[in-house]
Amino acid sequence: MTTGVTINLLVGGGLERREHALLPPRKGGALLAIERANVCGSDVHLWRGGHPTLHDCVLGHEFVGRIVDTGSSELYDADGQRLAEGDRIVCSYFRVCGSCVMCRAGRSHLCEHAYDSWGRSSVEQPHFRGAFASHYQLHPQQFTVKVPDEVPSSVAALANCAVAQGVAVVAAIKPELLVGPCLVIGAGALGLSVVAGAPAGTAWDVYDRVAARRENAALFPGVRAVDALPVAETPLGGFYDVVVVAAGTPEAFETALTQVRPGGQIVMMGIINTRPSDVVSIRPGVLTRKGVTVSSVIRYDRRHLVDAVSLLSRPTPLALLPLAEYGLDAAEEALVAAESHESGRVSLIPGLDEGGS
């Protein structure tokens, strides 16, 4: 095969299928054949015009692929394993340059060049820099983890970004607060990955208004899936030591502030839009009087992706989440399915006949 296919988000809205030449990888990179790409909530936001600057770009970033060309480069994954053509890998969707101010300060997850290769039009070479495609050009500054043979691609695709982000969230929570009770707002793959990555015995409530998503949350032992939250008697009350915001609506932060109890922690991971309309009204003094810590997790470290693959290599309820599969030409149908929460996971599979299953 000398050409491949990309699915592009257009400036005026909608999607376009394009065909491009498969170029050799740059030194230290690799050309991957995508086996499966999941539809992440952020893909839906982009499709609906939720990003201020990204318009003409190849969608998709949560995927698993197989190395088809290394360009004779000697490659190793984040765990030190030698990589070769034919290996399945997951990779960070962002770059880590190692030399910017953030990287030098030990905050590589905030690399100033993280998105230099992401969110690009397929017209720009090397064309394949999004996962809604037949192939993917891995940049030398992205890190990878080899997927064990026994882990099916339907499970491995969750590693980046959902599970790695979930593991990073757990690492950001004060350990003494993980005794609980803890709350996750949003029962998508992102929120449930936090539950999966937490220490056994952590008491979790998972709040979601969608019945199907609550059913998915109930797959996890010890989790209580709820469609309503308790009402605090005063603004300085609260019920949970930890509240993880895995929903994408700004109002979820207001909910978190009412639900966290004094001395607790709110962790932001789901709200990523920065549009002028994405605002809420809060009383800052409530944060002060409650003594609440507010932290956020954007992207993750190498060790988190390694830990994500390790987690998915063991029995986990994440593997039981309902799965809907679509071909690349049915990408818009897949986005609609993800937006309407018809399934726990929605995947695009290159080569699959158009339509869902």
Coordinates of C-alpha atoms in Angstrom, one line a residue, residues 184-352:
V184 CA -16.7 11.0 40.1
I185 CA -18.9 13.3 38.0
G186 CA -19.3 11.6 34.6
A187 CA -19.4 7.9 33.9
G188 CA -17.7 7.9 30.5
A189 CA -14.5 5.9 29.9
L190 CA -12.5 8.8 31.4
G191 CA -14.3 8.9 34.7
L192 CA -14.5 5.1 35.0
S193 CA -10.7 4.9 34.4
V194 CA -10.2 6.9 37.6
V195 CA -12.2 4.3 39.5
A196 CA -10.2 1.5 37.8
G197 CA -6.9 3.1 38.6
A198 CA -7.6 3.8 42.3
P199 CA -6.5 1.6 45.2
A200 CA -8.8 -1.3 45.9
G201 CA -11.3 -0.5 48.6
T202 CA -11.7 3.1 47.7
A203 CA -15.4 4.1 48.2
W204 CA -16.7 5.6 45.0
D205 CA -20.0 7.1 44.0
V206 CA -20.3 7.8 40.3
Y207 CA -22.8 10.4 39.2
D208 CA -24.3 10.5 35.7
R209 CA -27.7 11.5 34.4
V210 CA -27.6 8.9 31.6
A211 CA -29.0 5.5 32.6
A212 CA -26.7 3.5 30.3
R213 CA -23.6 5.1 31.7
R214 CA -24.7 4.4 35.2
E215 CA -25.1 0.8 34.2
N216 CA -21.5 0.8 33.0
A217 CA -20.4 2.3 36.4
A218 CA -22.2 -0.6 38.2
L219 CA -19.8 -3.1 36.5
F220 CA -17.1 -1.9 39.0
P221 CA -17.1 -3.7 42.3
G222 CA -18.0 -1.5 45.3
V223 CA -19.2 1.4 43.1
R224 CA -22.5 3.1 43.7
A225 CA -24.0 4.6 40.6
V226 CA -26.3 7.5 41.3
D227 CA -28.6 9.7 39.3
A228 CA -29.0 12.4 42.0
L229 CA -26.7 13.9 44.6
P230 CA -27.4 14.9 48.2
V231 CA -28.2 18.6 48.9
A232 CA -25.9 20.3 51.4
E233 CA -27.7 22.3 54.1
T234 CA -25.2 25.2 53.9
P235 CA -22.7 26.3 51.2
L236 CA -19.9 25.2 53.6
G237 CA -21.2 21.6 53.9
G238 CA -20.4 18.7 51.6
F239 CA -20.3 15.0 51.5
Y240 CA -17.1 13.8 49.7
D241 CA -13.4 13.9 50.4
V242 CA -12.6 13.8 46.7
V243 CA -14.6 15.0 43.7
V244 CA -13.3 14.2 40.3
V245 CA -14.8 16.2 37.5
A246 CA -14.8 13.9 34.4
A247 CA -17.8 15.6 32.7
G248 CA -17.2 18.2 30.0
T249 CA -19.8 20.8 31.1
P250 CA -18.7 23.9 33.1
E251 CA -21.7 23.4 35.4
A252 CA -19.9 20.2 36.7
F253 CA -17.5 22.5 38.6
E254 CA -20.4 24.1 40.5
T255 CA -21.6 20.7 41.4
A256 CA -18.2 19.6 42.6
L257 CA -17.9 22.7 44.8
T258 CA -21.2 21.9 46.5
Q259 CA -20.4 18.2 47.0
V260 CA -16.8 18.4 48.3
R261 CA -16.6 18.6 52.1
P262 CA -14.2 20.8 54.1
G263 CA -10.5 19.8 53.6
G264 CA -11.4 17.9 50.5
Q265 CA -10.0 18.0 47.0
I266 CA -11.5 18.7 43.6
V267 CA -9.7 17.3 40.6
M268 CA -10.5 18.7 37.2
M269 CA -10.0 16.5 34.1
G270 CA -13.1 16.7 31.9
I271 CA -13.7 20.4 31.3
I272 CA -11.2 21.4 28.6
N273 CA -13.1 24.0 26.6
T274 CA -12.0 27.7 27.0
R275 CA -14.7 29.4 25.0
P276 CA -16.1 32.7 26.4
S277 CA -19.4 31.0 26.9
D278 CA -18.0 28.3 29.1
V279 CA -18.3 30.1 32.4
V280 CA -20.1 29.5 35.7
S281 CA -20.7 31.6 38.7
I282 CA -19.2 30.6 42.0
R283 CA -18.5 32.2 45.4
P284 CA -14.6 32.0 45.8
G285 CA -15.0 32.4 49.6
V286 CA -16.5 29.0 49.8
L287 CA -13.2 27.5 48.5
T288 CA -11.4 29.5 51.2
R289 CA -13.7 28.7 54.0
K290 CA -13.9 25.0 53.2
G291 CA -10.1 24.7 52.8
V292 CA -10.6 22.9 49.5
T293 CA -7.7 22.0 47.2
V294 CA -8.5 22.4 43.5
S295 CA -6.1 20.7 41.1
S296 CA -6.2 19.7 37.4
V297 CA -4.7 17.0 35.3
I298 CA -4.0 17.7 31.6
R299 CA -2.0 15.1 29.8
Y300 CA 0.2 12.7 31.8
D301 CA 3.8 11.4 32.4
R302 CA 5.5 8.4 30.8
R303 CA 5.0 6.2 33.8
H304 CA 1.2 6.8 33.6
L305 CA 1.0 5.3 30.1
V306 CA 3.2 2.3 31.3
D307 CA 0.9 1.8 34.3
A308 CA -2.2 2.1 32.0
V309 CA -1.1 -0.8 29.8
S310 CA -0.2 -2.8 32.9
L311 CA -3.7 -2.1 34.3
L312 CA -5.3 -3.2 31.0
S313 CA -3.2 -6.4 31.0
R314 CA -5.0 -7.6 34.1
P315 CA -8.7 -8.4 34.5
T316 CA -10.6 -5.1 34.7
P317 CA -14.3 -4.0 34.3
L318 CA -13.1 -1.6 31.7
A319 CA -12.9 -4.5 29.3
L320 CA -16.6 -5.2 29.9
L321 CA -17.8 -1.8 28.7
P322 CA -20.2 -2.1 25.8
L323 CA -18.5 -1.5 22.5
A324 CA -19.8 -0.2 19.2
E325 CA -17.6 -0.5 16.1
Y326 CA -17.7 1.6 12.8
G327 CA -15.6 1.8 9.7
L328 CA -13.8 5.0 8.8
D329 CA -16.4 6.0 6.3
A330 CA -19.0 5.9 9.1
A331 CA -17.0 8.3 11.3
E332 CA -19.9 10.7 11.5
E333 CA -22.3 7.9 12.7
A334 CA -19.6 7.0 15.3
L335 CA -19.5 10.6 16.6
V336 CA -23.3 10.7 16.8
A337 CA -23.2 7.4 18.8
A338 CA -20.6 8.7 21.2
E339 CA -22.4 12.0 21.7
S340 CA -25.7 10.2 22.5
H341 CA -23.9 7.8 24.9
E342 CA -25.3 4.7 23.1
S343 CA -22.4 2.6 24.2
G344 CA -19.6 2.6 26.8
R345 CA -17.0 2.8 24.0
V346 CA -17.2 3.7 20.3
S347 CA -14.4 2.7 17.9
L348 CA -13.4 3.3 14.3
I349 CA -11.7 0.3 12.6
P350 CA -10.0 0.9 9.3
G351 CA -11.2 -1.7 6.8
L352 CA -14.4 -2.4 8.6

